[in-house]
């Protein structure tokens, strides 16, 4: 890894592009998941395929900027159709996304069949992605678009945050919710379009959603999730790029998705707030503390001790959990805090 990083300029170029791409996509994915539109990235990436093929048919060139422009237009059309279906029909949003996804992707594959062998093969990379074949201009485009996307996200951060968590209140303040919704959709389209060249339309949604879902296991704050999701995406990007260079024939995109899946599973099990293993340990610890401090809990709830065990009473007195006033025991502030924490399941490691 170190040798590649410092001595291989080609690896450095690809690594830079993938890390910036994965960070930006993961960070923007937080907005998508918070809006409960996890399938949007999948729908947009699949909808981009016919745009790529039509752009190639019209201009007869494989220049990345031309093909991505076609993908951008197709994705914007699909986003527009999603909004129309959502607004003027009774079809649920997830059903409309599945409809757009399958229709556009199927149309793209039909168009691919009209191309001759070499042309068809050249466009196949947009289905599964080929990060290792990116040129300097591809990396430059990724960097520029990523900077623009992150800049806009930070610039309108307060508006985005308020809109996501309370759209009604946001509108009541006099702001136009349609504009901020359009901005979020536009940012999502941009990160999807710049990602399909490296990751492909099939795996794109994983890069958009997995880092954001993983970040939720570590924090409930939007700004922290935004950064964490970007970091998780970048880490997976580094792993995917490294293994695609060191293991012959191993594609970058699938390795990135596998790495994201591993990070997600580890977070699911071990994150300090919501990890399954940590939760199981806390539940067991909670039950143990309720049994251990049963006398204090009873005193808290009924204002009387349920035991005359001198050893227990002395222990509670020495720890400062209770006071003895003319043989009447009362909880101290420390004892009240302990019992409250036990009953709420907080700060259990006492």
Short mmCIF file of N, CA and C in Angstrom, two decimals, residues 98-181:
data_model
loop_
_atom_site.label_atom_id
_atom_site.label_comp_id
_atom_site.label_asym_id
_atom_site.label_seq_id
_atom_site.Cartn_x
_atom_site.Cartn_y
_atom_site.Cartn_z
N UNK A 98 -39.50 2.08 -8.16
CA UNK A 98 -39.26 0.77 -8.77
C UNK A 98 -39.69 0.77 -10.24
N UNK A 99 -40.79 1.44 -10.53
CA UNK A 99 -41.28 1.53 -11.91
C UNK A 99 -40.29 2.29 -12.79
N UNK A 100 -39.83 3.45 -12.32
CA UNK A 100 -38.87 4.25 -13.09
C UNK A 100 -37.57 3.49 -13.27
N UNK A 101 -37.10 2.87 -12.21
CA UNK A 101 -35.83 2.12 -12.26
C UNK A 101 -35.87 1.05 -13.34
N UNK A 102 -36.87 0.19 -13.27
CA UNK A 102 -36.95 -0.93 -14.21
C UNK A 102 -37.21 -0.46 -15.63
N UNK A 103 -38.07 0.55 -15.80
CA UNK A 103 -38.42 1.03 -17.14
C UNK A 103 -37.22 1.65 -17.84
N UNK A 104 -36.54 2.57 -17.16
CA UNK A 104 -35.40 3.24 -17.78
C UNK A 104 -34.24 2.27 -18.02
N UNK A 105 -33.98 1.40 -17.05
CA UNK A 105 -32.87 0.45 -17.21
C UNK A 105 -33.17 -0.52 -18.35
N UNK A 106 -34.42 -0.97 -18.43
CA UNK A 106 -34.79 -1.85 -19.53
C UNK A 106 -34.66 -1.15 -20.87
N UNK A 107 -35.07 0.12 -20.93
CA UNK A 107 -34.95 0.90 -22.15
C UNK A 107 -33.48 1.06 -22.55
N UNK A 108 -32.64 1.30 -21.57
CA UNK A 108 -31.21 1.43 -21.84
C UNK A 108 -30.61 0.16 -22.40
N UNK A 109 -31.01 -0.98 -21.86
CA UNK A 109 -30.49 -2.26 -22.36
C UNK A 109 -31.00 -2.55 -23.77
N UNK A 110 -32.25 -2.15 -24.06
CA UNK A 110 -32.76 -2.31 -25.42
C UNK A 110 -31.94 -1.50 -26.40
N UNK A 111 -31.64 -0.25 -26.03
CA UNK A 111 -30.83 0.61 -26.90
C UNK A 111 -29.42 0.05 -27.09
N UNK A 112 -28.88 -0.57 -26.04
CA UNK A 112 -27.53 -1.15 -26.14
C UNK A 112 -27.46 -2.21 -27.22
N UNK A 113 -28.56 -2.92 -27.43
CA UNK A 113 -28.57 -4.00 -28.41
C UNK A 113 -28.50 -3.49 -29.85
N UNK A 114 -28.75 -2.20 -30.06
CA UNK A 114 -28.64 -1.63 -31.40
C UNK A 114 -27.20 -1.23 -31.74
N UNK A 115 -26.32 -1.28 -30.76
CA UNK A 115 -24.93 -0.92 -31.00
C UNK A 115 -24.14 -2.14 -31.44
N UNK A 116 -23.12 -1.91 -32.24
CA UNK A 116 -22.25 -3.01 -32.67
C UNK A 116 -21.34 -3.41 -31.53
N UNK A 117 -20.66 -4.52 -31.67
CA UNK A 117 -19.90 -5.14 -30.59
C UNK A 117 -18.98 -4.23 -29.81
N UNK A 118 -18.06 -3.53 -30.50
CA UNK A 118 -17.06 -2.72 -29.80
C UNK A 118 -17.71 -1.54 -29.09
N UNK A 119 -18.68 -0.92 -29.72
CA UNK A 119 -19.36 0.21 -29.09
C UNK A 119 -20.15 -0.24 -27.86
N UNK A 120 -20.80 -1.39 -28.00
CA UNK A 120 -21.57 -1.91 -26.88
C UNK A 120 -20.65 -2.24 -25.71
N UNK A 121 -19.52 -2.85 -26.01
CA UNK A 121 -18.57 -3.20 -24.95
C UNK A 121 -18.02 -1.97 -24.26
N UNK A 122 -17.83 -0.90 -25.03
CA UNK A 122 -17.30 0.33 -24.46
C UNK A 122 -18.25 0.98 -23.47
N UNK A 123 -19.55 0.76 -23.67
CA UNK A 123 -20.53 1.37 -22.77
C UNK A 123 -20.94 0.44 -21.63
N UNK A 124 -20.52 -0.83 -21.70
CA UNK A 124 -20.84 -1.78 -20.64
C UNK A 124 -20.24 -1.36 -19.30
N UNK A 125 -19.15 -0.58 -19.34
CA UNK A 125 -18.48 -0.18 -18.10
C UNK A 125 -19.38 0.70 -17.23
N UNK A 126 -20.40 1.31 -17.84
CA UNK A 126 -21.31 2.14 -17.06
C UNK A 126 -22.29 1.30 -16.25
N UNK A 127 -22.40 0.03 -16.57
CA UNK A 127 -23.32 -0.84 -15.83
C UNK A 127 -22.67 -1.29 -14.52
N UNK A 128 -21.42 -1.75 -14.60
CA UNK A 128 -20.74 -2.22 -13.39
C UNK A 128 -19.58 -1.32 -12.96
N UNK A 129 -19.23 -0.34 -13.79
CA UNK A 129 -18.18 0.60 -13.43
C UNK A 129 -16.79 0.04 -13.69
N UNK A 130 -15.86 0.94 -14.03
CA UNK A 130 -14.46 0.56 -14.21
C UNK A 130 -13.59 1.70 -13.72
N UNK A 131 -13.40 1.75 -12.42
CA UNK A 131 -12.63 2.85 -11.83
C UNK A 131 -11.17 2.83 -12.28
N UNK A 132 -10.65 1.64 -12.51
CA UNK A 132 -9.23 1.53 -12.85
C UNK A 132 -8.90 2.12 -14.22
N UNK A 133 -9.91 2.35 -15.04
CA UNK A 133 -9.65 2.90 -16.38
C UNK A 133 -9.91 4.40 -16.45
N UNK A 134 -10.14 5.03 -15.31
CA UNK A 134 -10.40 6.47 -15.32
C UNK A 134 -9.17 7.25 -15.77
N UNK A 135 -9.42 8.31 -16.54
CA UNK A 135 -8.36 9.19 -17.00
C UNK A 135 -8.27 10.40 -16.08
N UNK A 136 -7.23 11.22 -16.32
CA UNK A 136 -7.06 12.39 -15.48
C UNK A 136 -8.26 13.34 -15.57
N UNK A 137 -8.83 13.46 -16.75
CA UNK A 137 -9.99 14.35 -16.91
C UNK A 137 -11.20 13.83 -16.13
N UNK A 138 -11.31 12.49 -16.00
CA UNK A 138 -12.39 11.92 -15.19
C UNK A 138 -12.22 12.30 -13.73
N UNK A 139 -10.99 12.19 -13.26
CA UNK A 139 -10.70 12.54 -11.86
C UNK A 139 -10.94 14.03 -11.63
N UNK A 140 -10.51 14.84 -12.59
CA UNK A 140 -10.72 16.29 -12.47
C UNK A 140 -12.21 16.63 -12.36
N UNK A 141 -13.01 15.95 -13.18
CA UNK A 141 -14.45 16.18 -13.14
C UNK A 141 -15.03 15.78 -11.79
N UNK A 142 -14.59 14.65 -11.28
CA UNK A 142 -15.07 14.19 -9.97
C UNK A 142 -14.72 15.21 -8.89
N UNK A 143 -13.49 15.70 -8.90
CA UNK A 143 -13.04 16.65 -7.88
C UNK A 143 -13.85 17.94 -7.96
N UNK A 144 -14.03 18.46 -9.17
CA UNK A 144 -14.75 19.74 -9.34
C UNK A 144 -16.20 19.61 -8.91
N UNK A 145 -16.88 18.57 -9.39
CA UNK A 145 -18.29 18.38 -9.05
C UNK A 145 -18.45 18.13 -7.55
N UNK A 146 -17.54 17.37 -6.96
CA UNK A 146 -17.61 17.09 -5.53
C UNK A 146 -17.47 18.36 -4.71
N UNK A 147 -16.54 19.21 -5.11
CA UNK A 147 -16.35 20.48 -4.40
C UNK A 147 -17.61 21.33 -4.49
N UNK A 148 -18.21 21.39 -5.68
CA UNK A 148 -19.45 22.17 -5.86
C UNK A 148 -20.57 21.61 -4.99
N UNK A 149 -20.71 20.28 -4.99
CA UNK A 149 -21.78 19.64 -4.22
C UNK A 149 -21.60 19.90 -2.72
N UNK A 150 -20.40 19.70 -2.21
CA UNK A 150 -20.14 19.91 -0.78
C UNK A 150 -20.32 21.38 -0.41
N UNK A 151 -19.88 22.27 -1.30
CA UNK A 151 -20.03 23.71 -1.04
C UNK A 151 -21.50 24.09 -0.93
N UNK A 152 -22.32 23.60 -1.84
CA UNK A 152 -23.75 23.90 -1.81
C UNK A 152 -24.42 23.29 -0.58
N UNK A 153 -24.00 22.09 -0.21
CA UNK A 153 -24.58 21.45 0.97
C UNK A 153 -24.27 22.25 2.23
N UNK A 154 -23.04 22.73 2.35
CA UNK A 154 -22.64 23.51 3.52
C UNK A 154 -23.29 24.90 3.49
N UNK A 155 -23.37 25.50 2.31
CA UNK A 155 -23.95 26.83 2.16
C UNK A 155 -25.41 26.86 2.58
N UNK A 156 -26.15 25.83 2.22
CA UNK A 156 -27.58 25.78 2.54
C UNK A 156 -27.87 24.82 3.68
N UNK A 157 -26.89 24.60 4.54
CA UNK A 157 -27.00 23.59 5.60
C UNK A 157 -28.22 23.82 6.50
N UNK A 158 -28.39 25.04 6.99
CA UNK A 158 -29.51 25.32 7.90
C UNK A 158 -30.86 25.08 7.23
N UNK A 159 -30.96 25.47 5.96
CA UNK A 159 -32.21 25.25 5.22
C UNK A 159 -32.46 23.76 5.03
N UNK A 160 -31.42 23.03 4.65
CA UNK A 160 -31.56 21.59 4.42
C UNK A 160 -31.96 20.88 5.71
N UNK A 161 -31.30 21.23 6.80
CA UNK A 161 -31.57 20.58 8.09
C UNK A 161 -33.00 20.82 8.53
N UNK A 162 -33.45 22.06 8.44
CA UNK A 162 -34.80 22.39 8.88
C UNK A 162 -35.84 21.75 7.96
N UNK A 163 -35.57 21.75 6.67
CA UNK A 163 -36.51 21.16 5.70
C UNK A 163 -36.66 19.66 5.93
N UNK A 164 -35.54 18.97 6.18
CA UNK A 164 -35.58 17.52 6.34
C UNK A 164 -36.36 17.11 7.58
N UNK A 165 -36.15 17.81 8.68
CA UNK A 165 -36.73 17.37 9.94
C UNK A 165 -38.11 17.98 10.23
N UNK A 166 -38.43 19.10 9.61
CA UNK A 166 -39.76 19.69 9.83
C UNK A 166 -40.13 20.55 8.64
N UNK A 167 -40.61 19.91 7.59
CA UNK A 167 -40.93 20.63 6.36
C UNK A 167 -42.05 21.64 6.57
N UNK A 168 -43.05 21.26 7.38
CA UNK A 168 -44.16 22.17 7.64
C UNK A 168 -43.71 23.45 8.32
N UNK A 169 -42.87 23.32 9.34
CA UNK A 169 -42.36 24.50 10.04
C UNK A 169 -41.49 25.33 9.12
N UNK A 170 -40.70 24.66 8.28
CA UNK A 170 -39.82 25.37 7.34
C UNK A 170 -40.66 26.24 6.39
N UNK A 171 -41.75 25.67 5.89
CA UNK A 171 -42.62 26.42 4.99
C UNK A 171 -43.33 27.57 5.72
N UNK A 172 -43.66 27.34 6.99
CA UNK A 172 -44.36 28.38 7.77
C UNK A 172 -43.49 29.60 8.01
N UNK A 173 -42.17 29.43 7.91
CA UNK A 173 -41.26 30.56 8.09
C UNK A 173 -41.17 31.44 6.84
N UNK A 174 -41.84 31.02 5.79
CA UNK A 174 -41.85 31.81 4.56
C UNK A 174 -40.89 31.32 3.50
N UNK A 175 -40.19 30.22 3.76
CA UNK A 175 -39.26 29.67 2.78
C UNK A 175 -40.00 28.77 1.79
N UNK A 176 -39.46 28.69 0.60
CA UNK A 176 -40.05 27.85 -0.44
C UNK A 176 -39.48 26.44 -0.35
N UNK A 177 -40.28 25.51 0.14
CA UNK A 177 -39.81 24.14 0.33
C UNK A 177 -39.51 23.46 -1.00
N UNK A 178 -40.18 23.90 -2.08
CA UNK A 178 -39.93 23.30 -3.38
C UNK A 178 -38.51 23.58 -3.86
N UNK A 179 -38.00 24.77 -3.56
CA UNK A 179 -36.64 25.12 -3.98
C UNK A 179 -35.61 24.25 -3.27
N UNK A 180 -35.76 24.08 -1.96
CA UNK A 180 -34.78 23.29 -1.22
C UNK A 180 -34.91 21.82 -1.57
N UNK A 181 -36.15 21.37 -1.86
CA UNK A 181 -36.34 19.99 -2.32
C UNK A 181 -35.66 19.78 -3.67
#
